[in-house]
Amino acid sequence: MKTTKLFILISTFLFSIPAWSQTKRLDIKQLTGNFYVYITYNDYKGTLYPANSMYVVTNDGVVMIDTPWDESQMLPLLDSIERRHHKKVVMSIFHPLSC
């Protein structure tokens, strides 16, 4: 009985991971020198769409050029940048298309 409950619990958790990880995915790749490209993904009608943005690491901190799709992706990005470079984001350059 305990084994069955454990199997159901683990199966439910494992089958729910792919959908969550696809919508919350973040990829960071070094472009050149201190320039990095990051890719965030947004789900629109069941299809994932990537968005490329970038940041540059300076002596004074990190400058982001553009921002992720939405606010829920911002904190994971900031945490990833700080863990990777041991620096905080000190400036963000963003120009919304609606201007």
JSON list of C-alpha atoms in Angstrom, two decimals:
[
{"chain": "A", "resi": 1, "resn": "MET", "atom": "CA", "xyz": [0.00, 0.00, 0.00]},
{"chain": "A", "resi": 2, "resn": "LYS", "atom": "CA", "xyz": [2.79, 2.47, 0.90]},
{"chain": "A", "resi": 3, "resn": "THR", "atom": "CA", "xyz": [4.66, 1.55, -2.27]},
{"chain": "A", "resi": 4, "resn": "THR", "atom": "CA", "xyz": [1.60, 2.27, -4.40]},
{"chain": "A", "resi": 5, "resn": "LYS", "atom": "CA", "xyz": [1.05, 5.68, -2.80]},
{"chain": "A", "resi": 6, "resn": "LEU", "atom": "CA", "xyz": [4.72, 6.54, -3.21]},
{"chain": "A", "resi": 7, "resn": "PHE", "atom": "CA", "xyz": [4.63, 5.48, -6.88]},
{"chain": "A", "resi": 8, "resn": "ILE", "atom": "CA", "xyz": [1.55, 7.63, -7.54]},
{"chain": "A", "resi": 9, "resn": "LEU", "atom": "CA", "xyz": [3.12, 10.62, -5.79]},
{"chain": "A", "resi": 10, "resn": "ILE", "atom": "CA", "xyz": [6.41, 10.33, -7.68]},
{"chain": "A", "resi": 11, "resn": "SER", "atom": "CA", "xyz": [4.63, 9.75, -11.02]},
{"chain": "A", "resi": 12, "resn": "THR", "atom": "CA", "xyz": [2.41, 12.81, -10.53]},
{"chain": "A", "resi": 13, "resn": "PHE", "atom": "CA", "xyz": [5.46, 14.95, -9.70]},
{"chain": "A", "resi": 14, "resn": "LEU", "atom": "CA", "xyz": [7.52, 13.70, -12.65]},
{"chain": "A", "resi": 15, "resn": "PHE", "atom": "CA", "xyz": [4.73, 14.15, -15.19]},
{"chain": "A", "resi": 16, "resn": "SER", "atom": "CA", "xyz": [4.11, 17.72, -14.02]},
{"chain": "A", "resi": 17, "resn": "ILE", "atom": "CA", "xyz": [7.78, 18.78, -14.43]},
{"chain": "A", "resi": 18, "resn": "PRO", "atom": "CA", "xyz": [7.94, 19.05, -18.25]},
{"chain": "A", "resi": 19, "resn": "ALA", "atom": "CA", "xyz": [5.08, 21.57, -18.54]},
{"chain": "A", "resi": 20, "resn": "TRP", "atom": "CA", "xyz": [6.44, 23.70, -15.70]},
{"chain": "A", "resi": 21, "resn": "SER", "atom": "CA", "xyz": [10.03, 23.64, -16.91]},
{"chain": "A", "resi": 22, "resn": "GLN", "atom": "CA", "xyz": [9.07, 24.59, -20.47]},
{"chain": "A", "resi": 23, "resn": "THR", "atom": "CA", "xyz": [7.24, 27.73, -19.40]},
{"chain": "A", "resi": 24, "resn": "LYS", "atom": "CA", "xyz": [9.85, 28.74, -16.81]},
{"chain": "A", "resi": 25, "resn": "ARG", "atom": "CA", "xyz": [12.94, 27.96, -18.86]},
{"chain": "A", "resi": 26, "resn": "LEU", "atom": "CA", "xyz": [15.95, 30.27, -18.92]},
{"chain": "A", "resi": 27, "resn": "ASP", "atom": "CA", "xyz": [19.10, 29.81, -20.99]},
{"chain": "A", "resi": 28, "resn": "ILE", "atom": "CA", "xyz": [22.24, 31.96, -20.61]},
{"chain": "A", "resi": 29, "resn": "LYS", "atom": "CA", "xyz": [25.11, 31.76, -23.09]},
{"chain": "A", "resi": 30, "resn": "GLN", "atom": "CA", "xyz": [28.30, 33.78, -23.40]},
{"chain": "A", "resi": 31, "resn": "LEU", "atom": "CA", "xyz": [28.32, 35.75, -26.63]},
{"chain": "A", "resi": 32, "resn": "THR", "atom": "CA", "xyz": [31.82, 37.23, -26.45]},
{"chain": "A", "resi": 33, "resn": "GLY", "atom": "CA", "xyz": [33.98, 38.66, -23.68]},
{"chain": "A", "resi": 34, "resn": "ASN", "atom": "CA", "xyz": [31.67, 40.10, -21.02]},
{"chain": "A", "resi": 35, "resn": "PHE", "atom": "CA", "xyz": [28.55, 40.00, -23.24]},
{"chain": "A", "resi": 36, "resn": "TYR", "atom": "CA", "xyz": [25.91, 37.34, -22.60]},
{"chain": "A", "resi": 37, "resn": "VAL", "atom": "CA", "xyz": [22.68, 36.41, -24.35]},
{"chain": "A", "resi": 38, "resn": "TYR", "atom": "CA", "xyz": [19.80, 35.10, -22.32]},
{"chain": "A", "resi": 39, "resn": "ILE", "atom": "CA", "xyz": [16.73, 33.41, -23.71]},
{"chain": "A", "resi": 40, "resn": "THR", "atom": "CA", "xyz": [13.39, 33.27, -21.93]},
{"chain": "A", "resi": 41, "resn": "TYR", "atom": "CA", "xyz": [10.31, 31.47, -23.21]},
{"chain": "A", "resi": 42, "resn": "ASN", "atom": "CA", "xyz": [6.64, 32.35, -23.24]},
{"chain": "A", "resi": 43, "resn": "ASP", "atom": "CA", "xyz": [3.71, 30.01, -23.87]},
{"chain": "A", "resi": 44, "resn": "TYR", "atom": "CA", "xyz": [1.14, 31.33, -26.33]},
{"chain": "A", "resi": 45, "resn": "LYS", "atom": "CA", "xyz": [-1.75, 29.00, -27.15]},
{"chain": "A", "resi": 46, "resn": "GLY", "atom": "CA", "xyz": [0.31, 25.94, -26.29]},
{"chain": "A", "resi": 47, "resn": "THR", "atom": "CA", "xyz": [3.41, 26.92, -28.26]},
{"chain": "A", "resi": 48, "resn": "LEU", "atom": "CA", "xyz": [6.63, 28.11, -26.66]},
{"chain": "A", "resi": 49, "resn": "TYR", "atom": "CA", "xyz": [8.22, 31.21, -28.17]},
{"chain": "A", "resi": 50, "resn": "PRO", "atom": "CA", "xyz": [11.79, 32.28, -27.31]},
{"chain": "A", "resi": 51, "resn": "ALA", "atom": "CA", "xyz": [12.92, 35.85, -26.73]},
{"chain": "A", "resi": 52, "resn": "ASN", "atom": "CA", "xyz": [16.60, 36.80, -26.93]},
{"chain": "A", "resi": 53, "resn": "SER", "atom": "CA", "xyz": [17.97, 39.56, -24.74]},
{"chain": "A", "resi": 54, "resn": "MET", "atom": "CA", "xyz": [21.42, 40.34, -23.45]},
{"chain": "A", "resi": 55, "resn": "TYR", "atom": "CA", "xyz": [23.50, 41.73, -20.61]},
{"chain": "A", "resi": 56, "resn": "VAL", "atom": "CA", "xyz": [27.05, 42.92, -20.16]},
{"chain": "A", "resi": 57, "resn": "VAL", "atom": "CA", "xyz": [29.20, 42.40, -17.07]},
{"chain": "A", "resi": 58, "resn": "THR", "atom": "CA", "xyz": [31.16, 45.52, -16.04]},
{"chain": "A", "resi": 59, "resn": "ASN", "atom": "CA", "xyz": [33.47, 46.30, -13.12]},
{"chain": "A", "resi": 60, "resn": "ASP", "atom": "CA", "xyz": [30.59, 48.12, -11.40]},
{"chain": "A", "resi": 61, "resn": "GLY", "atom": "CA", "xyz": [27.93, 45.46, -11.97]},
{"chain": "A", "resi": 62, "resn": "VAL", "atom": "CA", "xyz": [25.72, 44.02, -14.68]},
{"chain": "A", "resi": 63, "resn": "VAL", "atom": "CA", "xyz": [23.82, 46.05, -17.28]},
{"chain": "A", "resi": 64, "resn": "MET", "atom": "CA", "xyz": [20.76, 44.31, -18.73]},
{"chain": "A", "resi": 65, "resn": "ILE", "atom": "CA", "xyz": [19.67, 45.20, -22.24]},
{"chain": "A", "resi": 66, "resn": "ASP", "atom": "CA", "xyz": [15.97, 44.33, -22.45]},
{"chain": "A", "resi": 67, "resn": "THR", "atom": "CA", "xyz": [14.00, 42.29, -19.94]},
{"chain": "A", "resi": 68, "resn": "PRO", "atom": "CA", "xyz": [12.29, 38.86, -19.89]},
{"chain": "A", "resi": 69, "resn": "TRP", "atom": "CA", "xyz": [8.74, 38.21, -21.09]},
{"chain": "A", "resi": 70, "resn": "ASP", "atom": "CA", "xyz": [7.14, 38.94, -17.73]},
{"chain": "A", "resi": 71, "resn": "GLU", "atom": "CA", "xyz": [7.84, 39.72, -14.08]},
{"chain": "A", "resi": 72, "resn": "SER", "atom": "CA", "xyz": [7.76, 36.05, -13.01]},
{"chain": "A", "resi": 73, "resn": "GLN", "atom": "CA", "xyz": [10.93, 35.45, -15.03]},
{"chain": "A", "resi": 74, "resn": "MET", "atom": "CA", "xyz": [12.84, 38.45, -13.68]},
{"chain": "A", "resi": 75, "resn": "LEU", "atom": "CA", "xyz": [13.85, 37.10, -10.25]},
{"chain": "A", "resi": 76, "resn": "PRO", "atom": "CA", "xyz": [15.20, 33.79, -11.61]},
{"chain": "A", "resi": 77, "resn": "LEU", "atom": "CA", "xyz": [17.23, 35.76, -14.15]},
{"chain": "A", "resi": 78, "resn": "LEU", "atom": "CA", "xyz": [18.63, 38.16, -11.53]},
{"chain": "A", "resi": 79, "resn": "ASP", "atom": "CA", "xyz": [19.48, 35.22, -9.24]},
{"chain": "A", "resi": 80, "resn": "SER", "atom": "CA", "xyz": [21.20, 33.37, -12.10]},
{"chain": "A", "resi": 81, "resn": "ILE", "atom": "CA", "xyz": [23.26, 36.42, -13.05]},
{"chain": "A", "resi": 82, "resn": "GLU", "atom": "CA", "xyz": [24.36, 37.02, -9.44]},
{"chain": "A", "resi": 83, "resn": "ARG", "atom": "CA", "xyz": [25.29, 33.34, -8.92]},
{"chain": "A", "resi": 84, "resn": "ARG", "atom": "CA", "xyz": [27.22, 33.20, -12.18]},
{"chain": "A", "resi": 85, "resn": "HIS", "atom": "CA", "xyz": [29.11, 36.51, -11.97]},
{"chain": "A", "resi": 86, "resn": "HIS", "atom": "CA", "xyz": [28.97, 37.42, -8.26]},
{"chain": "A", "resi": 87, "resn": "LYS", "atom": "CA", "xyz": [27.64, 40.85, -9.23]},
{"chain": "A", "resi": 88, "resn": "LYS", "atom": "CA", "xyz": [24.25, 42.52, -9.07]},
{"chain": "A", "resi": 89, "resn": "VAL", "atom": "CA", "xyz": [22.35, 44.12, -11.92]},
{"chain": "A", "resi": 90, "resn": "VAL", "atom": "CA", "xyz": [22.94, 47.87, -11.56]},
{"chain": "A", "resi": 91, "resn": "MET", "atom": "CA", "xyz": [21.13, 49.08, -14.68]},
{"chain": "A", "resi": 92, "resn": "SER", "atom": "CA", "xyz": [18.44, 47.86, -17.07]},
{"chain": "A", "resi": 93, "resn": "ILE", "atom": "CA", "xyz": [17.80, 49.33, -20.50]},
{"chain": "A", "resi": 94, "resn": "PHE", "atom": "CA", "xyz": [14.31, 48.64, -21.78]},
{"chain": "A", "resi": 95, "resn": "HIS", "atom": "CA", "xyz": [12.26, 50.26, -24.51]},
{"chain": "A", "resi": 96, "resn": "PRO", "atom": "CA", "xyz": [8.66, 49.01, -24.75]},
{"chain": "A", "resi": 97, "resn": "LEU", "atom": "CA", "xyz": [7.26, 48.67, -28.24]},
{"chain": "A", "resi": 98, "resn": "SER", "atom": "CA", "xyz": [4.17, 50.66, -27.29]},
{"chain": "A", "resi": 99, "resn": "CYS", "atom": "CA", "xyz": [6.08, 53.99, -27.12]}
]
